[in-house]
C-alpha positions as a printed NumPy array, in Angstrom:
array([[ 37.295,  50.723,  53.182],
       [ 37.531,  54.134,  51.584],
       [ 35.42 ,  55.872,  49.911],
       [ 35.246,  59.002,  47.608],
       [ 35.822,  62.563,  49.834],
       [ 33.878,  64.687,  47.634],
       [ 30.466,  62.791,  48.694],
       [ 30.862,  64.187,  52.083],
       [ 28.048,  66.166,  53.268],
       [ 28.542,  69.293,  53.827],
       [ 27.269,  69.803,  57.313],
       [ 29.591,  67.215,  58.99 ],
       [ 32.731,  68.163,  59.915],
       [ 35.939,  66.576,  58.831],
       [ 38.832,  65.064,  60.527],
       [ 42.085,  64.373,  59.948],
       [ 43.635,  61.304,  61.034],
       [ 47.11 ,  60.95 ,  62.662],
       [ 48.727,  59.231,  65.189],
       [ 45.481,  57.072,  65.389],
       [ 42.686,  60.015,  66.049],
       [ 41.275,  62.984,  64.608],
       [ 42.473,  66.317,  64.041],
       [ 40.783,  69.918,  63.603],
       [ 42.571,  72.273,  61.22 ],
       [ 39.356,  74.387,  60.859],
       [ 38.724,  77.264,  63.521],
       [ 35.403,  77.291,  62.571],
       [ 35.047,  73.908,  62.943],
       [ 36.212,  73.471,  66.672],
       [ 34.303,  76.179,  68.018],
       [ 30.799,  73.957,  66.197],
       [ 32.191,  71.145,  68.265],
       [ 32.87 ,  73.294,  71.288],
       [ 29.521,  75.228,  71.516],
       [ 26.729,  72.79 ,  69.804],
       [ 28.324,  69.23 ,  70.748],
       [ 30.424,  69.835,  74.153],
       [ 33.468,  68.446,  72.633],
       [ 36.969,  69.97 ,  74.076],
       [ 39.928,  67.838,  72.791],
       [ 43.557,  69.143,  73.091],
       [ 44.921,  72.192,  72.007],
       [ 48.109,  71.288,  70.526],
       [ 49.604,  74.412,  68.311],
       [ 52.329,  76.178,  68.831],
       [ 51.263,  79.365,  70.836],
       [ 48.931,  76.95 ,  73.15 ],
       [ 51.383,  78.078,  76.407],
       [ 49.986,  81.664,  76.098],
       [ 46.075,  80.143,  77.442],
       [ 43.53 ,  77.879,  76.738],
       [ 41.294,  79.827,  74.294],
       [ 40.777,  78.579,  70.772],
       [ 42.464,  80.64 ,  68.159],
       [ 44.246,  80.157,  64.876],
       [ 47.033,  80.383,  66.865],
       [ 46.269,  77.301,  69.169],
       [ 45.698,  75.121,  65.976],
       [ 45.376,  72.315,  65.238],
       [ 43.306,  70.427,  68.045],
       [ 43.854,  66.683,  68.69 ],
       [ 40.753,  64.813,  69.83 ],
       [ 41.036,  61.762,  72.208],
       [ 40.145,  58.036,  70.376],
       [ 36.951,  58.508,  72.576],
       [ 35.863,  61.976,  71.356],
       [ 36.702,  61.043,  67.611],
       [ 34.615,  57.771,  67.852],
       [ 31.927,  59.447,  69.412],
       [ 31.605,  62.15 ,  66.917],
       [ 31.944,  59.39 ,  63.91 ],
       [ 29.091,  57.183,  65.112],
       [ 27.008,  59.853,  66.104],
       [ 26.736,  61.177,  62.572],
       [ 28.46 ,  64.86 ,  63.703],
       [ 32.068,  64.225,  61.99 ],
       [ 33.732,  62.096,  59.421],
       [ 37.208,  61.046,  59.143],
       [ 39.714,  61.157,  56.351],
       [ 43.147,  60.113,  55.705],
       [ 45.32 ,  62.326,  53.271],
       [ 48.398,  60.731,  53.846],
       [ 48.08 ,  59.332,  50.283],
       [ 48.578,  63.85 ,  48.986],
       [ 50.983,  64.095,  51.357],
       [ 53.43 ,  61.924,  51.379],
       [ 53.748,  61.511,  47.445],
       [ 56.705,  62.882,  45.988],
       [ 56.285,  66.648,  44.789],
       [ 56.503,  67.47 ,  41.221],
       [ 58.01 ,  70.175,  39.648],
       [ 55.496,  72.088,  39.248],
       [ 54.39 ,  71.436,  42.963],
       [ 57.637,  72.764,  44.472],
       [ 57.701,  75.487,  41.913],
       [ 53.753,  76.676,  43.776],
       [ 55.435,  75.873,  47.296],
       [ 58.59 ,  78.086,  46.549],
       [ 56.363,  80.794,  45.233],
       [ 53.814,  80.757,  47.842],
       [ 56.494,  80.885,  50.576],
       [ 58.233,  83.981,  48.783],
       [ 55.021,  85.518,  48.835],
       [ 54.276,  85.198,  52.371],
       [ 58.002,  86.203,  53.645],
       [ 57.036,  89.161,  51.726],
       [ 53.975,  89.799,  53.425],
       [ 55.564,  89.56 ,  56.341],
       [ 58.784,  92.469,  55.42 ],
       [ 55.697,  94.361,  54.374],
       [ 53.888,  94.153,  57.92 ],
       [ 57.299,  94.783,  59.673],
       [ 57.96 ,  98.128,  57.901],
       [ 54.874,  99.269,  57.756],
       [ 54.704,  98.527,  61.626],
       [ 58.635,  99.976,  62.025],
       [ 57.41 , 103.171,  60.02 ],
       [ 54.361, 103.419,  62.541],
       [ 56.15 , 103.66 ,  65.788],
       [ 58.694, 106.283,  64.261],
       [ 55.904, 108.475,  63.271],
       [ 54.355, 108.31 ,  66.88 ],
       [ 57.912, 108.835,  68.036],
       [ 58.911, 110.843,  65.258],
       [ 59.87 , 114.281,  67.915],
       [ 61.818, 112.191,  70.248],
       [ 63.777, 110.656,  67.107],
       [ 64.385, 114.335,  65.826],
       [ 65.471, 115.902,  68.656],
       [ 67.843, 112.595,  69.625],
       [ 69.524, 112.869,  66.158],
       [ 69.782, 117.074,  66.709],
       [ 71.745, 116.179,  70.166],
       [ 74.44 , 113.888,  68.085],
       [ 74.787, 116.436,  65.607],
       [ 75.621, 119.261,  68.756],
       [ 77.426, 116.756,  70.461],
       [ 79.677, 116.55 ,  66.771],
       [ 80.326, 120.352,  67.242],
       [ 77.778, 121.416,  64.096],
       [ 76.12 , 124.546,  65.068],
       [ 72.507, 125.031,  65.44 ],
       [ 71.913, 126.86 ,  62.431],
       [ 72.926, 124.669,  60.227],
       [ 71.36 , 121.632,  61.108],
       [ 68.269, 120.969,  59.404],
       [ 66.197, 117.629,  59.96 ],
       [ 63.238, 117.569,  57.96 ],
       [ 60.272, 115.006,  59.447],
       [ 59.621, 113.434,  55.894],
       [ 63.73 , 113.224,  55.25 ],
       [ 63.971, 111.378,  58.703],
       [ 61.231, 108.983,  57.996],
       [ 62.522, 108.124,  54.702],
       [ 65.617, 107.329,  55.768],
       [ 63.903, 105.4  ,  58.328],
       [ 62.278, 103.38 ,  55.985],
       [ 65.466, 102.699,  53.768],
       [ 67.334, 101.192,  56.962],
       [ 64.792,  98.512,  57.442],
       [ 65.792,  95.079,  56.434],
       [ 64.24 ,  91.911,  57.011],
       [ 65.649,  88.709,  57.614],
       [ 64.739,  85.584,  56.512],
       [ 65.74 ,  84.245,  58.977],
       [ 63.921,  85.738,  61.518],
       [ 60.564,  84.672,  59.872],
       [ 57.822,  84.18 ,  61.873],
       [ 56.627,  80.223,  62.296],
       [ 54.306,  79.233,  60.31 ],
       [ 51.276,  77.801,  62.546],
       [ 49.695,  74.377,  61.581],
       [ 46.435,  75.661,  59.721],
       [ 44.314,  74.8  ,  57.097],
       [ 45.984,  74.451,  53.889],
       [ 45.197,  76.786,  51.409],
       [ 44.388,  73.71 ,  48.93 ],
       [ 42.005,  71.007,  49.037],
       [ 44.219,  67.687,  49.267],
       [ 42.882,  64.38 ,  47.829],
       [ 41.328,  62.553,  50.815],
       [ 39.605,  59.649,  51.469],
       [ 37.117,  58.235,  54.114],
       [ 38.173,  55.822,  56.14 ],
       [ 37.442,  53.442,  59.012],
       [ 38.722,  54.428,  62.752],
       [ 41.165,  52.663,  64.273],
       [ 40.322,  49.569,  65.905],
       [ 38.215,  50.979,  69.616],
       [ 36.505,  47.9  ,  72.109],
       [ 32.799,  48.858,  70.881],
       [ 31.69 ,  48.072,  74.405],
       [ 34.446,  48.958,  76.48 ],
       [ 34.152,  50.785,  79.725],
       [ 36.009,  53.805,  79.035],
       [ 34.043,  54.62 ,  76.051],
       [ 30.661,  53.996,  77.288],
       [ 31.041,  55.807,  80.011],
       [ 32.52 ,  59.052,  78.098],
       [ 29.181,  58.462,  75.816],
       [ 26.669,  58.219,  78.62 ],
       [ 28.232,  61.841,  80.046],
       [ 28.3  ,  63.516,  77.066],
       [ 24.661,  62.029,  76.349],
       [ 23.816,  64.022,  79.6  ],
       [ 25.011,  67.173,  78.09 ],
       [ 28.003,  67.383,  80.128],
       [ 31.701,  68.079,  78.666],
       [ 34.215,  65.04 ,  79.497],
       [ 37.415,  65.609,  80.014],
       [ 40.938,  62.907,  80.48 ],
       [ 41.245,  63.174,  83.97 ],
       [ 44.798,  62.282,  84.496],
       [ 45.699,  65.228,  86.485],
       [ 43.763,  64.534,  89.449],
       [ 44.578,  60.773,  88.986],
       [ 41.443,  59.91 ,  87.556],
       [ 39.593,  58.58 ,  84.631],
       [ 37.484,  61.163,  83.749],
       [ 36.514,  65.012,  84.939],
       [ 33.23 ,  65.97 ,  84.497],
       [ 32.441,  69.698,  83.947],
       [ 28.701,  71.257,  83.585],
       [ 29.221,  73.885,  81.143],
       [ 32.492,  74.863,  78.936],
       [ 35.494,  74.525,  80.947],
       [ 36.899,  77.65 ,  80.084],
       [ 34.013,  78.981,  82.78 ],
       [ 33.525,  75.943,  85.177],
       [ 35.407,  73.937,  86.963],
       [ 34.973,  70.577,  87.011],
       [ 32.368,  68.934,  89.392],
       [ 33.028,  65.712,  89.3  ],
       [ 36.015,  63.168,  88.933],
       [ 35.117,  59.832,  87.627],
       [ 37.226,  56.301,  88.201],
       [ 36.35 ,  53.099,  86.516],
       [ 36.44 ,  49.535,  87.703],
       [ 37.017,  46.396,  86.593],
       [ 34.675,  45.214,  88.96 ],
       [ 32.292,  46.524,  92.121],
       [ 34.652,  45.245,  94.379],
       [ 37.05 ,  48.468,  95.78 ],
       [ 40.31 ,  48.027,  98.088],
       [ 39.825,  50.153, 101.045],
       [ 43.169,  51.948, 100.481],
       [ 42.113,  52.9  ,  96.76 ],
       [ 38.75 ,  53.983,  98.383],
       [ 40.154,  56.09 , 100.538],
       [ 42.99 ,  57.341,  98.561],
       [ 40.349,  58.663,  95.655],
       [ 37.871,  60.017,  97.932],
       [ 40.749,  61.964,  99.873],
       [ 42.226,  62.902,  96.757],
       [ 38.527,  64.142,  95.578],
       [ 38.096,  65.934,  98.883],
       [ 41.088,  68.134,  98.641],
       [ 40.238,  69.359,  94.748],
       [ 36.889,  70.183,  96.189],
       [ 34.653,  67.331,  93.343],
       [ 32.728,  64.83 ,  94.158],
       [ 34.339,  61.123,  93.249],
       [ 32.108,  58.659,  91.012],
       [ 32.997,  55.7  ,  90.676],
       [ 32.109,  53.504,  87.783],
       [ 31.715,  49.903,  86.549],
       [ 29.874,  46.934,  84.829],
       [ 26.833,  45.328,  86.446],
       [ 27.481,  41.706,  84.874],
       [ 24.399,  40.726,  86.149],
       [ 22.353,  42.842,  84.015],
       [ 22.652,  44.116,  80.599],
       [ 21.572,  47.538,  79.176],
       [ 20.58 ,  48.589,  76.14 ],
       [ 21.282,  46.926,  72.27 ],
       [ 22.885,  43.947,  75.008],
       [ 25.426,  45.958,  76.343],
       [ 26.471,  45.685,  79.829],
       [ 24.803,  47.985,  82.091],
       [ 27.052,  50.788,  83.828],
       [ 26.589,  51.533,  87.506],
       [ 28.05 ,  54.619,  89.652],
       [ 28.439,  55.201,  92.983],
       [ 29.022,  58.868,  93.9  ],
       [ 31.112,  58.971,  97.056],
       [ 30.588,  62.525,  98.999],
       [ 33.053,  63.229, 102.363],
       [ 30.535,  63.589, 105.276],
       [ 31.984,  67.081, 105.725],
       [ 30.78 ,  68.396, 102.655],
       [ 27.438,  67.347, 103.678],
       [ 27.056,  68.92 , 107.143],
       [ 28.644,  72.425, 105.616],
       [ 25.693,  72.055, 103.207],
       [ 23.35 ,  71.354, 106.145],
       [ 24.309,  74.245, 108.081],
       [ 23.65 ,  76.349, 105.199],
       [ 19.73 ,  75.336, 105.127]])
């Protein structure tokens, strides 16, 4: 079920969906989720290859199913679908805005790259003169006669820029300048008591940010403050049961060994249920023997 946007309170924080989760178009917005909720998702703009820290430039940030569910239920975040705005078919007047707006950006932007061209030639306005002084000797006009006046030079500078469209910067997926129509709507169907999930909400419920933890072929990484200053201290694999091959035992452990975390290993105790009836989540934290007599000689 939907319901109407405009009843959303103003202190949660809204989220896009596509592709199944939520999206953050708001700067503002991650950072709120980042600092006061531990929440990291994915930056997924177009300038995210030059580093990992949130900018307008890095926008917008997809959160995993786990991290949108979580903030839903937890009363942080709502979620709204706007695909009904955006995928109607534009009006004339609508296309009239968009061809205006865009005309008035790419003019921004010849604006910035003059003003910027015009810049550098004033700091290099000497070396320009006397460059332009060695053609004219180098023509055979004698000394005397040349003239090159600074304000002449800059002026005709300024008339030789052009700008073209086509080199346009990209536009970066933002905010839009305009409030869509949006509506509230359910999240995608997510096992209310699955593993996964319960254990990324028991971490975070600890204060700790959680992290997909595919790159060191786990579930889960655990970090104890912002990963942009810690690494992570822990890896975490679930189970579908207690029962562990000794190969996979050995192979996670060894593989937790060499990235220097500890491995934790989770699953159901189906003997015993937790809270509101759900089943109870054990861990086992596995630490290499090594680790422990290096901390041992250090006492």
């Amino acid at each position: 079920m939907s319901s109407d946007f405009a009843s959303v309170p103003k202190h949660k924080i809204i989220l896009t969906l596509l592709n199944g989760t939520g999206y953050i178009f708001e700067i503002k917005d991650y950072m709120f989720l980042r600092r006061h909720h531990h929440i990291v998702g994915a930056l997924v703009g177009s300038c995210n290859a030059r580093g990992l820290s949130p900018n307008e430039q890095t926008l917008p940030i997809a959160l995993t199913s786990l991290e949108t569910k979580l903030l839903v239920e937890e009363g942080i975040a709502v979620i709204v679908s706007k695909a009904t705005a955006l995928l109607k078919t534009p009006t004339e007047l609508d296309l009239h805005q968009y061809k205006d707006r865009l005309n008035d950006r790419l003019t921004e932007q010849a604006e910035t790259l003059k003003h910027q061209k015009l810049k550098d030639a004033e700091i290099n306005l000497d070396k320009i003169i006397n460059g332009k002084r060695k053609k004219l000797l180098q023509k055979g006009i004698p000394e005397t006669e040349i003239d090159l006046n600074p304000q002449q030079v800059l002026k005709e500078i300024a008339d030789s820029i052009t700008f073209d469209r086509k080199n346009a910067l990209l536009e970066i997926c933002c905010a839009h300048p305009d409030q869509h129509i949006a509506s509230i709507v359910q999240l995608p169907s997510l096992e209310e008591h699955s593993l996964k999930y319960l254990v990324f909400r028991d971490f975070w419920l600890r204060g700790k940010f959680v992290t997909p933890g595919d790159t060191f072929g786990a579930d889960f990484l655990i970090y104890p403050g912002d990963p942009l200053l810690y690494h992570a201290s822990h890896i975490v694999v679930l189970l579908g049961h207690c029962k562990l091959e000794p190969l996979e035992l050995i192979a996670k452990v060894r593989l937790s060994v060499i990235v220097n975390k500890h491995c934790v290993f989770a699953y159901f105790n189906e003997r015993n249920a937790g809270e509101e009836g759900c089943p109870k989540i054990c861990y086992q934290t596995v630490y290499w023997e090594g680790n422990q007599d290096r901390e041992r000689s250090k006492q």
